[in-house]
CSV table of C-alpha atoms and ligand atoms in Angstrom, one decimal:
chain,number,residue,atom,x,y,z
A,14,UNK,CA,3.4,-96.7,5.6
A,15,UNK,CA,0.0,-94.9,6.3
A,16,UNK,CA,-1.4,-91.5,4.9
A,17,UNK,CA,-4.0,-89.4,6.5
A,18,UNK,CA,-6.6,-87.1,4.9
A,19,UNK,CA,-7.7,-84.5,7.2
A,20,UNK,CA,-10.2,-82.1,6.3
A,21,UNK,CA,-11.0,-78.5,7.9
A,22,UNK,CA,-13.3,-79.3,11.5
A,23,UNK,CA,-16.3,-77.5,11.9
A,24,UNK,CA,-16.0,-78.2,15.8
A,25,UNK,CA,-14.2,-80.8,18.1
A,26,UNK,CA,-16.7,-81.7,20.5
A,27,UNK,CA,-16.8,-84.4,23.8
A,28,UNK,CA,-14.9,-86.4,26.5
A,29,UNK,CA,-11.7,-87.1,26.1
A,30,UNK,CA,-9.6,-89.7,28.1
A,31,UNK,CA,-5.9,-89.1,27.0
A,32,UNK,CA,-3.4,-91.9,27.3
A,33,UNK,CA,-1.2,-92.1,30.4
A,34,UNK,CA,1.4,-90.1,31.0
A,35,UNK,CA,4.3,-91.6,29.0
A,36,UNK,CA,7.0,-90.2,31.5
A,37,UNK,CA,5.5,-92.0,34.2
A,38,UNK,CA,4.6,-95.3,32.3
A,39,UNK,CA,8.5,-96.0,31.6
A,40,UNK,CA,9.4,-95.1,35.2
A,41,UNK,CA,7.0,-97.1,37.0
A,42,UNK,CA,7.9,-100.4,34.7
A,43,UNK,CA,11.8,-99.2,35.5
A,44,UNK,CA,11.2,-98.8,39.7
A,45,UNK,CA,8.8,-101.7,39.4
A,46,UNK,CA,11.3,-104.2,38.3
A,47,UNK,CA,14.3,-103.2,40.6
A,48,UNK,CA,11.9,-103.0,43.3
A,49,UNK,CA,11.1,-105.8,46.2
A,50,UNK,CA,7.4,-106.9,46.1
A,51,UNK,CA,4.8,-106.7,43.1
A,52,UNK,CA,4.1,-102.7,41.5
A,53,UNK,CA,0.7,-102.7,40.1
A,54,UNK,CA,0.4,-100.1,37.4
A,55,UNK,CA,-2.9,-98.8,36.1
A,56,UNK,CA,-3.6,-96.6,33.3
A,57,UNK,CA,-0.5,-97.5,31.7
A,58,UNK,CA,0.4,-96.1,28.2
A,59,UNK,CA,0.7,-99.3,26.1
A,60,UNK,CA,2.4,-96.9,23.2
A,61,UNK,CA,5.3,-98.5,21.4
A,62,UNK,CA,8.0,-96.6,24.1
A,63,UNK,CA,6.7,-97.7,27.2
A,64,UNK,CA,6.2,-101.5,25.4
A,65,UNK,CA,9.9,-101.4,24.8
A,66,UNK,CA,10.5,-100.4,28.1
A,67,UNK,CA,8.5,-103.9,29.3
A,68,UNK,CA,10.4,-105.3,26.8
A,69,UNK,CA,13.8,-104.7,27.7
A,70,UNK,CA,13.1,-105.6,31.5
A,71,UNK,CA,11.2,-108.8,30.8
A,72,UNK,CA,14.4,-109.7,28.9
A,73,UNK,CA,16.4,-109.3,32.3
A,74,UNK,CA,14.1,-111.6,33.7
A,75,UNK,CA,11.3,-109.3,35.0
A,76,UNK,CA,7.7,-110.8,34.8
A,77,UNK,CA,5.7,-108.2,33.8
A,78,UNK,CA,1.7,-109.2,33.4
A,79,UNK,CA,-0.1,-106.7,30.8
A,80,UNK,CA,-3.7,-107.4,32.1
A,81,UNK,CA,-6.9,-105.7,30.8
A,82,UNK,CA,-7.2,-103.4,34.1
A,83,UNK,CA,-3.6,-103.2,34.7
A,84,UNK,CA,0.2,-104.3,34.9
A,85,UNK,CA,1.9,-105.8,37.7
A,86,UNK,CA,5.3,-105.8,37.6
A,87,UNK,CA,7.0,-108.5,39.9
A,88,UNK,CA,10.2,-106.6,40.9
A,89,UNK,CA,13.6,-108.5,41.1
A,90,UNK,CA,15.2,-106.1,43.7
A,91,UNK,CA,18.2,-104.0,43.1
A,92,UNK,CA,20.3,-106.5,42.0
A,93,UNK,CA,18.1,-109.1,40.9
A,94,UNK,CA,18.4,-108.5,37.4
A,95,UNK,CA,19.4,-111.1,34.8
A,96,UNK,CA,22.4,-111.1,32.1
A,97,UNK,CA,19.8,-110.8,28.7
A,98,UNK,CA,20.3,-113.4,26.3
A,99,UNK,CA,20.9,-110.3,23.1
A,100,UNK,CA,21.0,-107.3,22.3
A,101,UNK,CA,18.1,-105.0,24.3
A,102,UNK,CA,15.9,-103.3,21.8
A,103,UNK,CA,14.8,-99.7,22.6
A,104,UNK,CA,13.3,-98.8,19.6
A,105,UNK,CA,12.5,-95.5,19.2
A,106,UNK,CA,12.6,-94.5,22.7
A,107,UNK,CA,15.1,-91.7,24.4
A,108,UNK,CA,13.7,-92.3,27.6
A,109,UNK,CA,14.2,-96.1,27.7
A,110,UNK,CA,18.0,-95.7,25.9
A,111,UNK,CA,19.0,-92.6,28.6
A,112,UNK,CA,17.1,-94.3,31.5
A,113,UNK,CA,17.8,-98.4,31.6
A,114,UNK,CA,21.3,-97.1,30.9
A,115,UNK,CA,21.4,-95.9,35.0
A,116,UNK,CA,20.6,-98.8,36.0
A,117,UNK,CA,22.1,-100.9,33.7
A,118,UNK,CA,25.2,-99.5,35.2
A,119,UNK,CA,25.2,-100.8,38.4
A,120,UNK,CA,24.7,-104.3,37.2
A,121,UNK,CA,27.6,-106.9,37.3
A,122,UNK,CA,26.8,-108.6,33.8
A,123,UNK,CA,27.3,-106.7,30.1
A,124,UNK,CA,24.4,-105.4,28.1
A,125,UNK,CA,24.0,-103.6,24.7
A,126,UNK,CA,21.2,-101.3,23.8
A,127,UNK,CA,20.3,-100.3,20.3
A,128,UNK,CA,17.4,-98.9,18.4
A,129,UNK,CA,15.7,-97.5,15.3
A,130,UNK,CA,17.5,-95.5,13.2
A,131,UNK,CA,16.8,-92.4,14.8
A,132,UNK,CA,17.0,-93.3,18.0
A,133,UNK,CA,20.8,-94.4,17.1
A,134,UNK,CA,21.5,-91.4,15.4
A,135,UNK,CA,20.3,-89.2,18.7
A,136,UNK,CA,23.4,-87.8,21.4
A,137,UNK,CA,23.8,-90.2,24.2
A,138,UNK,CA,27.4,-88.6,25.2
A,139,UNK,CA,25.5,-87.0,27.7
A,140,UNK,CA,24.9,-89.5,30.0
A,141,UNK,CA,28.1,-91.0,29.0
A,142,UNK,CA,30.2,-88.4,29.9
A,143,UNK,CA,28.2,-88.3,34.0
A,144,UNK,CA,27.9,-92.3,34.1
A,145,UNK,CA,31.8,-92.4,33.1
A,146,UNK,CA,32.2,-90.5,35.7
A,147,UNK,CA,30.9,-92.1,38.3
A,148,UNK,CA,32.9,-94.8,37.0
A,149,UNK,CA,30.6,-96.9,34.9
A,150,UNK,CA,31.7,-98.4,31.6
A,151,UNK,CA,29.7,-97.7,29.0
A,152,UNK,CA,30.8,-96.9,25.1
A,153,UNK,CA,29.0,-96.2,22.1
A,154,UNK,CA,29.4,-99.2,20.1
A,155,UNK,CA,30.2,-97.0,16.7
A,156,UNK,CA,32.5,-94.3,18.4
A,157,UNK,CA,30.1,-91.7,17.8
A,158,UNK,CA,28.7,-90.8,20.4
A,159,UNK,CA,25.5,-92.3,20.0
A,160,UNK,CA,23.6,-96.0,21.0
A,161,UNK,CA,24.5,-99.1,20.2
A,162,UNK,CA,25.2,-98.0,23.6
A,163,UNK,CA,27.7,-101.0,25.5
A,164,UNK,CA,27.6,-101.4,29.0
A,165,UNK,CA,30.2,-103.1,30.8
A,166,UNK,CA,30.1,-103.7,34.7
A,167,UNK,CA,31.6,-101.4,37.0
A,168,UNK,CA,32.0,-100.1,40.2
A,169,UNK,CA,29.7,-97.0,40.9
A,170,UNK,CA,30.3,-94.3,43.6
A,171,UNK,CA,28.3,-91.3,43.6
A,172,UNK,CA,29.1,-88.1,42.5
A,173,UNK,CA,28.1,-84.4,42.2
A,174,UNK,CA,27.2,-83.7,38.6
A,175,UNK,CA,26.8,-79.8,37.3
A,176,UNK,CA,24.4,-80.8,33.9
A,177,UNK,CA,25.1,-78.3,31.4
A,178,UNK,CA,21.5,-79.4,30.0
A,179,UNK,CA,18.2,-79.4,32.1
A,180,UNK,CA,16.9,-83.0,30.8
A,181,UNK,CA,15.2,-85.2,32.8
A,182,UNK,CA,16.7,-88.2,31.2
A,183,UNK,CA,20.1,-86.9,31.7
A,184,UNK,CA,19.1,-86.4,35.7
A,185,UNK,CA,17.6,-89.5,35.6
A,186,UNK,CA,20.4,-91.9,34.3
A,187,UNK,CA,22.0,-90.1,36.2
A,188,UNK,CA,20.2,-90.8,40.1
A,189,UNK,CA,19.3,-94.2,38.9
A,190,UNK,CA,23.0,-95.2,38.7
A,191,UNK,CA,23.2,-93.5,42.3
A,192,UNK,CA,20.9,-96.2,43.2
A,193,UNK,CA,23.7,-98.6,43.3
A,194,UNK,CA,26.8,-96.2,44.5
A,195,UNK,CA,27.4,-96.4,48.4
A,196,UNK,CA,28.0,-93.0,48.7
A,197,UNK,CA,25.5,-89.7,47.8
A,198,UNK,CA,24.8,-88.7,44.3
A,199,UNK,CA,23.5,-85.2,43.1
A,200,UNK,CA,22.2,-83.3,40.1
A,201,UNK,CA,22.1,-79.7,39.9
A,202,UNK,CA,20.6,-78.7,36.2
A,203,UNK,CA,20.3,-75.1,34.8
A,204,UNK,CA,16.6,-74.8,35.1
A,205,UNK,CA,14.5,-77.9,37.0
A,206,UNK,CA,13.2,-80.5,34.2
A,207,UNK,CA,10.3,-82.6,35.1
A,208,UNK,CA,10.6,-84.5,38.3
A,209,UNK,CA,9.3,-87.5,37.8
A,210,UNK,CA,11.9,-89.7,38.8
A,211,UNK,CA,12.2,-87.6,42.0
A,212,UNK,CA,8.7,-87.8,42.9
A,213,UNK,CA,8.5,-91.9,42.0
A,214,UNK,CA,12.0,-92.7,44.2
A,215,UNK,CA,10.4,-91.0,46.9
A,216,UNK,CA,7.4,-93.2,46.6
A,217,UNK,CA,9.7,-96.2,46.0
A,218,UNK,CA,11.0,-95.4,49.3
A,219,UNK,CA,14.3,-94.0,48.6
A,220,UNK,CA,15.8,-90.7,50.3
A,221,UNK,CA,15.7,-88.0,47.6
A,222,UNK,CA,15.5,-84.3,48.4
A,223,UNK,CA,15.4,-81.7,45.7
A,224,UNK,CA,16.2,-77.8,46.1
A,225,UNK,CA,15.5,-75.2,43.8
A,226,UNK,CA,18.5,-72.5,43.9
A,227,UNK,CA,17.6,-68.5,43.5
A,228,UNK,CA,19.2,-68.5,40.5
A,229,UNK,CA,16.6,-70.8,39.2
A,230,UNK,CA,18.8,-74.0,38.9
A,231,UNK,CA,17.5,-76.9,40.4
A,232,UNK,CA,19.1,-80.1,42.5
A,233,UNK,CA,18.2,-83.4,43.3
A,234,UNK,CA,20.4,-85.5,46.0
A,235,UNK,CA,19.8,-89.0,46.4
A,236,UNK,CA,21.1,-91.1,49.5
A,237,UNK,CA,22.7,-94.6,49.5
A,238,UNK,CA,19.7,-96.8,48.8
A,239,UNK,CA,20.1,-100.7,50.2
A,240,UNK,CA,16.1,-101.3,48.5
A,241,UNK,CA,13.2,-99.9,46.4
A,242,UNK,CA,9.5,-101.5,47.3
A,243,UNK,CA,7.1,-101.5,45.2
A,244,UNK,CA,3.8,-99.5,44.7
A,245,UNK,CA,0.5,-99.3,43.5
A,246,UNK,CA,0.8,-96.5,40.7
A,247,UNK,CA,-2.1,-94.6,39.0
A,248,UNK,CA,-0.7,-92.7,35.8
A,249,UNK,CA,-1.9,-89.6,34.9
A,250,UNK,CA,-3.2,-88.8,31.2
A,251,UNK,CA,-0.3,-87.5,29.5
A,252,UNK,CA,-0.5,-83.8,29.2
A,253,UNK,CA,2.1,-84.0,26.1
A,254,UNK,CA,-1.1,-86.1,24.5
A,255,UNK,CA,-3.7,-83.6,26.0
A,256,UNK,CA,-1.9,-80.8,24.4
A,257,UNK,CA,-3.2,-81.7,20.7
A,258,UNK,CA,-7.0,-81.5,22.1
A,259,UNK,CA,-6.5,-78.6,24.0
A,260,UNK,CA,-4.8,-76.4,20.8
A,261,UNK,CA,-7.4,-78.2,18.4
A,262,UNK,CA,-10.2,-77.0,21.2
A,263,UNK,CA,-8.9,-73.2,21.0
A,264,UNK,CA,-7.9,-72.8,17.6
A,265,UNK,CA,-11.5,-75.0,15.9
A,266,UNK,CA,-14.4,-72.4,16.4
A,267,UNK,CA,-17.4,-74.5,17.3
A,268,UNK,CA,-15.5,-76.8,20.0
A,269,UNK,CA,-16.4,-77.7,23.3
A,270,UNK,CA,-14.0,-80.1,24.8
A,271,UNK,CA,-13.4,-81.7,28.4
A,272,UNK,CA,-10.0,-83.5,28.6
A,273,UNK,CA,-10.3,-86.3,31.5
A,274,UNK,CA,-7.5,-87.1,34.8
A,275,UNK,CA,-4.9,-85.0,32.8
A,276,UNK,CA,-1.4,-84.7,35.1
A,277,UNK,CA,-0.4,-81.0,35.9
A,278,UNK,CA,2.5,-81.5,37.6
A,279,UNK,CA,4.4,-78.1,37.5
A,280,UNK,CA,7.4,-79.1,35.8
A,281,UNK,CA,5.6,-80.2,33.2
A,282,UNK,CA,2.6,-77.7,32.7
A,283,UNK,CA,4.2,-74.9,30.9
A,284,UNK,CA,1.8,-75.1,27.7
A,285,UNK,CA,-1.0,-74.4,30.0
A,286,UNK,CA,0.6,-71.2,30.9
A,287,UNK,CA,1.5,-70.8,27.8
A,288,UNK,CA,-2.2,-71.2,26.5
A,289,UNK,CA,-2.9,-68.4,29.2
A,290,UNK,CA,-0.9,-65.8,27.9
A,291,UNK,CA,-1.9,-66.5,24.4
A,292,UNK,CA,-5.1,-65.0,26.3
A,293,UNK,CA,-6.8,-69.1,26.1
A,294,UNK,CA,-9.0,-70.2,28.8
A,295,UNK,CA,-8.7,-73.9,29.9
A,296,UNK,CA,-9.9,-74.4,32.9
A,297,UNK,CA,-8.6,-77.1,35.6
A,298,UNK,CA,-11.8,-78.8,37.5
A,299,UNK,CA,-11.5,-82.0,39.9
A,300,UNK,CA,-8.0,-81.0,41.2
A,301,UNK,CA,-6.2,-83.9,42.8
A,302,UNK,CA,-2.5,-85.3,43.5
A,303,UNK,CA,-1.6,-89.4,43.9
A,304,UNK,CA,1.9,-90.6,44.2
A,305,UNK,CA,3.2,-86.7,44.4
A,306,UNK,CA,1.7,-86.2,40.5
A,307,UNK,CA,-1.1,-83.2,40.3
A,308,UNK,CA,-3.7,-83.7,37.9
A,309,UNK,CA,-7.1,-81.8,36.7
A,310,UNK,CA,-9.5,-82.4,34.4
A,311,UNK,CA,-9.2,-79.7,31.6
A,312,UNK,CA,-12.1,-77.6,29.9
A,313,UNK,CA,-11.5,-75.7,27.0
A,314,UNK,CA,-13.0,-72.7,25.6
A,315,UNK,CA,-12.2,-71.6,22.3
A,316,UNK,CA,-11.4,-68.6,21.8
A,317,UNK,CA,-8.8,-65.6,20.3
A,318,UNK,CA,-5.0,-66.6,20.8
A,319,UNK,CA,-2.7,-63.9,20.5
A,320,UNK,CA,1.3,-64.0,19.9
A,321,UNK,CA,3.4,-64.7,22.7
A,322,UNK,CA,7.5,-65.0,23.7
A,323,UNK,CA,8.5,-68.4,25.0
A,324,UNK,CA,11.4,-68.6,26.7
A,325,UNK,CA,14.0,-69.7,30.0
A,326,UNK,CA,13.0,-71.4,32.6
A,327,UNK,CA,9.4,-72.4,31.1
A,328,UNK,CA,11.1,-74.5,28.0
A,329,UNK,CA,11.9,-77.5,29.8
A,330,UNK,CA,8.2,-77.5,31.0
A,331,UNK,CA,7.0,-77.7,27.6
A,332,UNK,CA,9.7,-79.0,24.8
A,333,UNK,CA,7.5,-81.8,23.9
A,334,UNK,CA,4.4,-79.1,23.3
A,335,UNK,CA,6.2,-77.0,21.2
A,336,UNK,CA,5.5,-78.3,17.8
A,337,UNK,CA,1.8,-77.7,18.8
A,338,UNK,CA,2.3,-73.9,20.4
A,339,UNK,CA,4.0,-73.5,17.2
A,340,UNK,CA,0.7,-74.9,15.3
A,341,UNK,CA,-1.4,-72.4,17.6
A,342,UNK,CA,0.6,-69.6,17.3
A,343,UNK,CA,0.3,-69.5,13.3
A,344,UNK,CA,-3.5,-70.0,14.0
A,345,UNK,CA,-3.0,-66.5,16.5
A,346,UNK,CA,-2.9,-63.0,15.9
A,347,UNK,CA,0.6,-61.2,16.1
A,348,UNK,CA,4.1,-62.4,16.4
A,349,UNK,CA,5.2,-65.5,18.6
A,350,UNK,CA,8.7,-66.0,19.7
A,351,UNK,CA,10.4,-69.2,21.0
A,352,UNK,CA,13.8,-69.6,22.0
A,353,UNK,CA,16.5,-71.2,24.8
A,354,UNK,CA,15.3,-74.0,23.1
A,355,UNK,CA,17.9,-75.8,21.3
A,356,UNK,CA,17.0,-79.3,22.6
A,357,UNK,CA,14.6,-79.1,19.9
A,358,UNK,CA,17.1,-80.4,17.6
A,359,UNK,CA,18.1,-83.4,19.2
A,360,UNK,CA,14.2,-85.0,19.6
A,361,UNK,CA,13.0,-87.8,17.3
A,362,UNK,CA,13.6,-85.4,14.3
A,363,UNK,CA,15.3,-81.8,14.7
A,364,UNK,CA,11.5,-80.2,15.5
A,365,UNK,CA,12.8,-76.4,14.4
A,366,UNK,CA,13.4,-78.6,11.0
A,367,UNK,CA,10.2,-80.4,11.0
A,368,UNK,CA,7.9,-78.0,11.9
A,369,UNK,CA,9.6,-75.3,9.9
A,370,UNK,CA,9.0,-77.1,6.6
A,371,UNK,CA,5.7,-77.6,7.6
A,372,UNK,CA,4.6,-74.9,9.1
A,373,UNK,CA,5.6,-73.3,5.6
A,374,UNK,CA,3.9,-75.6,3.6
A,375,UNK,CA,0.7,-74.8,4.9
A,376,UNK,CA,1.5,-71.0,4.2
A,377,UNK,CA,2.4,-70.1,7.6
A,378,UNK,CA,5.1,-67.1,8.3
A,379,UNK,CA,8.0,-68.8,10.4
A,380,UNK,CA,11.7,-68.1,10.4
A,381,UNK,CA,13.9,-71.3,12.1
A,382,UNK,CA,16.5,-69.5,14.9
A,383,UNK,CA,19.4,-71.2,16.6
A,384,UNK,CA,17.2,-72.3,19.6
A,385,UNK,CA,13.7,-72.1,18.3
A,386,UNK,CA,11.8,-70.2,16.1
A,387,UNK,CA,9.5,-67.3,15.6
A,388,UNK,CA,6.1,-67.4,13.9
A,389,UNK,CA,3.8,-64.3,12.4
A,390,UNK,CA,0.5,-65.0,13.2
A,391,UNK,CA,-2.1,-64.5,10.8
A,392,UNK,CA,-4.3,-67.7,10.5
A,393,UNK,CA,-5.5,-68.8,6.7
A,394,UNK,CA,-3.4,-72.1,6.8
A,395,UNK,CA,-3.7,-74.2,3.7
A,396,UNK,CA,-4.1,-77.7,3.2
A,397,UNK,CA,-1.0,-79.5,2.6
A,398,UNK,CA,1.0,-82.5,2.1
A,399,UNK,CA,2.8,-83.1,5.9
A,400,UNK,CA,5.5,-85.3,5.8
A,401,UNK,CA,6.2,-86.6,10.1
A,402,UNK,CA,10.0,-87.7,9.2
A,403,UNK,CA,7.9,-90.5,11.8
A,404,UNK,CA,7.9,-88.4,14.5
A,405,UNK,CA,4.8,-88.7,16.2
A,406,UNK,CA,4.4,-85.2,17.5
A,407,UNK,CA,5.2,-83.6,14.6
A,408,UNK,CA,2.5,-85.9,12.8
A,409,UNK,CA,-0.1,-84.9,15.5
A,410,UNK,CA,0.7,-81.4,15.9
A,411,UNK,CA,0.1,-80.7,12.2
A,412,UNK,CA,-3.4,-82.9,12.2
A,413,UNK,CA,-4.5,-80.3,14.8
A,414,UNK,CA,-3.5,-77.4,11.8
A,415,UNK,CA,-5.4,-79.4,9.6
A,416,UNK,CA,-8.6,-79.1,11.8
A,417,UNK,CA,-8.5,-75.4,11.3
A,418,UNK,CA,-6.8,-75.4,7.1
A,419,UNK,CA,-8.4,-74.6,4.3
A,420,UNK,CA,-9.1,-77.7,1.8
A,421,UNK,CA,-7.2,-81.3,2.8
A,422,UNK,CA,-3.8,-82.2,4.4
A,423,UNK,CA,-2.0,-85.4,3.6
A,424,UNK,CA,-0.2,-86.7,7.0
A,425,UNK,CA,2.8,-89.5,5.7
A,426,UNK,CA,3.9,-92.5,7.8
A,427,UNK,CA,0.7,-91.4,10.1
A,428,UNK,CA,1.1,-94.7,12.3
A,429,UNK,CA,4.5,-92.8,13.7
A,430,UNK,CA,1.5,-91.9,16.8
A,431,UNK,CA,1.8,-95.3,17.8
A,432,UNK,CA,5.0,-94.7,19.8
A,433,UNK,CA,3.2,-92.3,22.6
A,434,UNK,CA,-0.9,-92.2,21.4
A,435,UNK,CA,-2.2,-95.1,19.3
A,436,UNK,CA,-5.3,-94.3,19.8
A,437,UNK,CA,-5.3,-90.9,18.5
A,438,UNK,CA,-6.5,-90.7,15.0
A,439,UNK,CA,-9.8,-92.8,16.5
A,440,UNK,CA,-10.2,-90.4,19.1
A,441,UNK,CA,-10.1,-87.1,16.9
A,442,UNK,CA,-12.7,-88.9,14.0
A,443,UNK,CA,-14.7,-89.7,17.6
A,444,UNK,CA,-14.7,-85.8,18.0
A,445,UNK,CA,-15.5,-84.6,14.9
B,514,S3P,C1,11.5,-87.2,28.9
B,514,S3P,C2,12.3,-86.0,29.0
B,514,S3P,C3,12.4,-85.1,27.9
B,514,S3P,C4,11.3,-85.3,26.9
B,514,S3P,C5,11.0,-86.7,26.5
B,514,S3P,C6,10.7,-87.5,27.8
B,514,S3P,C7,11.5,-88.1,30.1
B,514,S3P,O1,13.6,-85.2,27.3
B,514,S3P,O2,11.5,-84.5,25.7
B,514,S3P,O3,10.0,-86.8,25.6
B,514,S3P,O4,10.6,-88.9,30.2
B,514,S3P,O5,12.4,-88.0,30.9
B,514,S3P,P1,14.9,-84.5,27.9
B,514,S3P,O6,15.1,-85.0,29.2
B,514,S3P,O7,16.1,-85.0,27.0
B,514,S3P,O8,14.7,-83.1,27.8
């Protein structure tokens, strides 16, 4: 257990070269070892997620080489993966649990996954309920719904699935299973959630197509795939770990920052729009796009944020910024509103709990909803004691309130960063 003292800033200033995207770190080690052929992966994020990720593979007989410069993951093919000798461990990680669990699927030996405590306490019914369907056999060890997660061999066929949710992980475990049906398999989610799985199977080589429907829901239809092959992969810096810098540059008067190779894929750029109609300016210089993933270097110019409504098709874009907008938006002037965002609940910790009870020890005005929250902006945070419930974006969301608080915050169990930013508690004391 680690505590962190955090004072008020008097100006965040520099270069800063965010982690990579944690997103596409766990789906290039994934594609990497069912590939053919060797997938070299550089600017990896070697946060406690992603390592579990390596983890699990390497226990299906993956070699995976974490170099200085890079990773190379020598893929086993489709089918070349190996019964593991115990249980594979997935920590804290979502994305690992919901993901490996497609693929796992199609395998003809029996694994169980398990994690930390609240990774086992998170929903996993559904992917269940889709990979049941397309007559894989998996069960929660427990009955209740949730991981130790047991996965049985089965015979997979594709199917049509209608998600009542738009998560990626649920789309992914989802199109990875299809990977091993000999029929075509399809998603169609309310609103389109990021698409990195999409963009990476295209790379991989298999035939994907996505639509977006006038409605606003989204599909993605994968063919029968015989192989994957692999790549060379450059991930972005994660814009989830971008976002603390970019709310600590706008809401710390004095700051000049310049945020380095930062991915702006659409699907996951709402908080930049969101920073633009809280009347922010960050600007995107260096525009370029490898692999299908956009990405910018970001400069940002503080400035004053006003209230805002966050809401439909723009959540999934940003449910991992929120606990930060929600920081900014107590630092703004005026009213903020955030809701269709009920996913909030079932992250590492139930966020509309976590940052509530923060938000309000620092003083701030905010009233929890059934899908989000709504904050009266009026700035003056105090200092407080923040406890993360080890959730690390809770933990890093509320350092960035402490930059701009009156007197010191306290941040508990402050190594929770670990899982998606280790280095961030260097980098901010680099800024200050
Ligand atoms: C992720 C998808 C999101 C996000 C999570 C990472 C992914 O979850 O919150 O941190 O890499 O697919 P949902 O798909 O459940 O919304």
């Amino acid at each position: 257990m680690s505590v962190k003292n955090i004072g008020r800033s008097s100006g965040l200033k520099g270069t800063v070269c965010v982690p990579g995207d944690k997103s596409i770190s766990h789906r290039a080690v994934m594609l990497g070892s069912i590939a053919l052929g060797t997938t070299e992966i550089t600017n990896f994020l070697e946060g406690a997620d992603c390592l579990a990720t390596i983890g699990c593979f390497r226990k299906m007989g993956v070699e995976i080489e974490q170099r200085q410069e890079c990773i190379l993951v020598h893929g086993k093919g489709l089918r070349g993966l190996r019964p593991p000798a115990g249980i594979l461990d997935v920590g804290n990680s979502g994305t690992t649990t919901r993901l490996i669990s497609g693929i796992l699927c199609g395998q003809d030996f029996t694994s169980v996954l398990s994690g930390d405590a609240s990774l086992n306490s998170r929903p996993m019914g559904r992917i269940i309920t889709p990979l049941r369907n397309m007559g894989a056999s998996v069960t929660s060890v427990n009955g209740n719904g949730c991981a130790p997660l047991k996965i049985e061999p089965g015979r997979i066929h594709g199917i049509h699935y209608e998600s009542p949710v738009a998560s990626a992980q649920v789309k992914s475990a989802v199109l990875l299973a299809g990977l091993y049906a000999d029929n075509t398999t399809s998603v169609t989610e309310p609103s389109l959630s990021r698409n990195h799985t999409e963009l990476m199977l295209q790379n991989f080589g298999a035939a994907l197509s996505a639509a977006m429907h006038p409605d606003g829901r989204a599909t993605a239809e994968l063919a029968p795939c015989t192989e994957l092959y692999g790549r060379q992969i450059h991930v972005p810096g994660d814009i989830s770990s971008a976002a603390y810098f970019i709310a600590a540059g706008l809401t710390v008067p004095g700051s000049e920052l310049l945020l380095k190779n930062v991915g702006t894929n659409f699907t996951r750029a709402g908080f930049l729009t969101v920073c633009q109609n809280m009347g922010a300016r960050v600007t995107r210089l260096n525009e370029t796009v490898q692999g299908g993933e956009a990405r910018a270097d970001l400069l940002v110019t503080p400035g004053r944020l006003h209230g805002t409504v966050i809401e439909g098709d723009l959540i999934p874009s940003l449910i991992d910024e929120i606990p930060v907008i929600a920081v900014m938006a107590a630092c703004a002037e005026g009213t903020t509103v955030i809701r269709d965002a009920a996913e909030l609940k079932v992250k590492e910790t139930d966020r509309i709990a976590t940052v509530t009870e923060n938000l309000r020890a620092m003083g701030a005005c905010v009233t929890p909803t059934e899908d989000g929250m709504i904050i009266e902006g009026r700035g003056g945070l105090k200092g407080a004691f923040i406890e993360s419930h080890m959730d690390h974006r809770i933990a890093m969301a509320f350092a960035v309130a402490a930059l701009s608080a009156e007197g010191e915050s306290r941040i508990n169990n402050s190594q929770c960063v670990d899982v998606s930013y280790p280095a961030f508690w260097e980098t901010l004391d680099m800024l200050r």
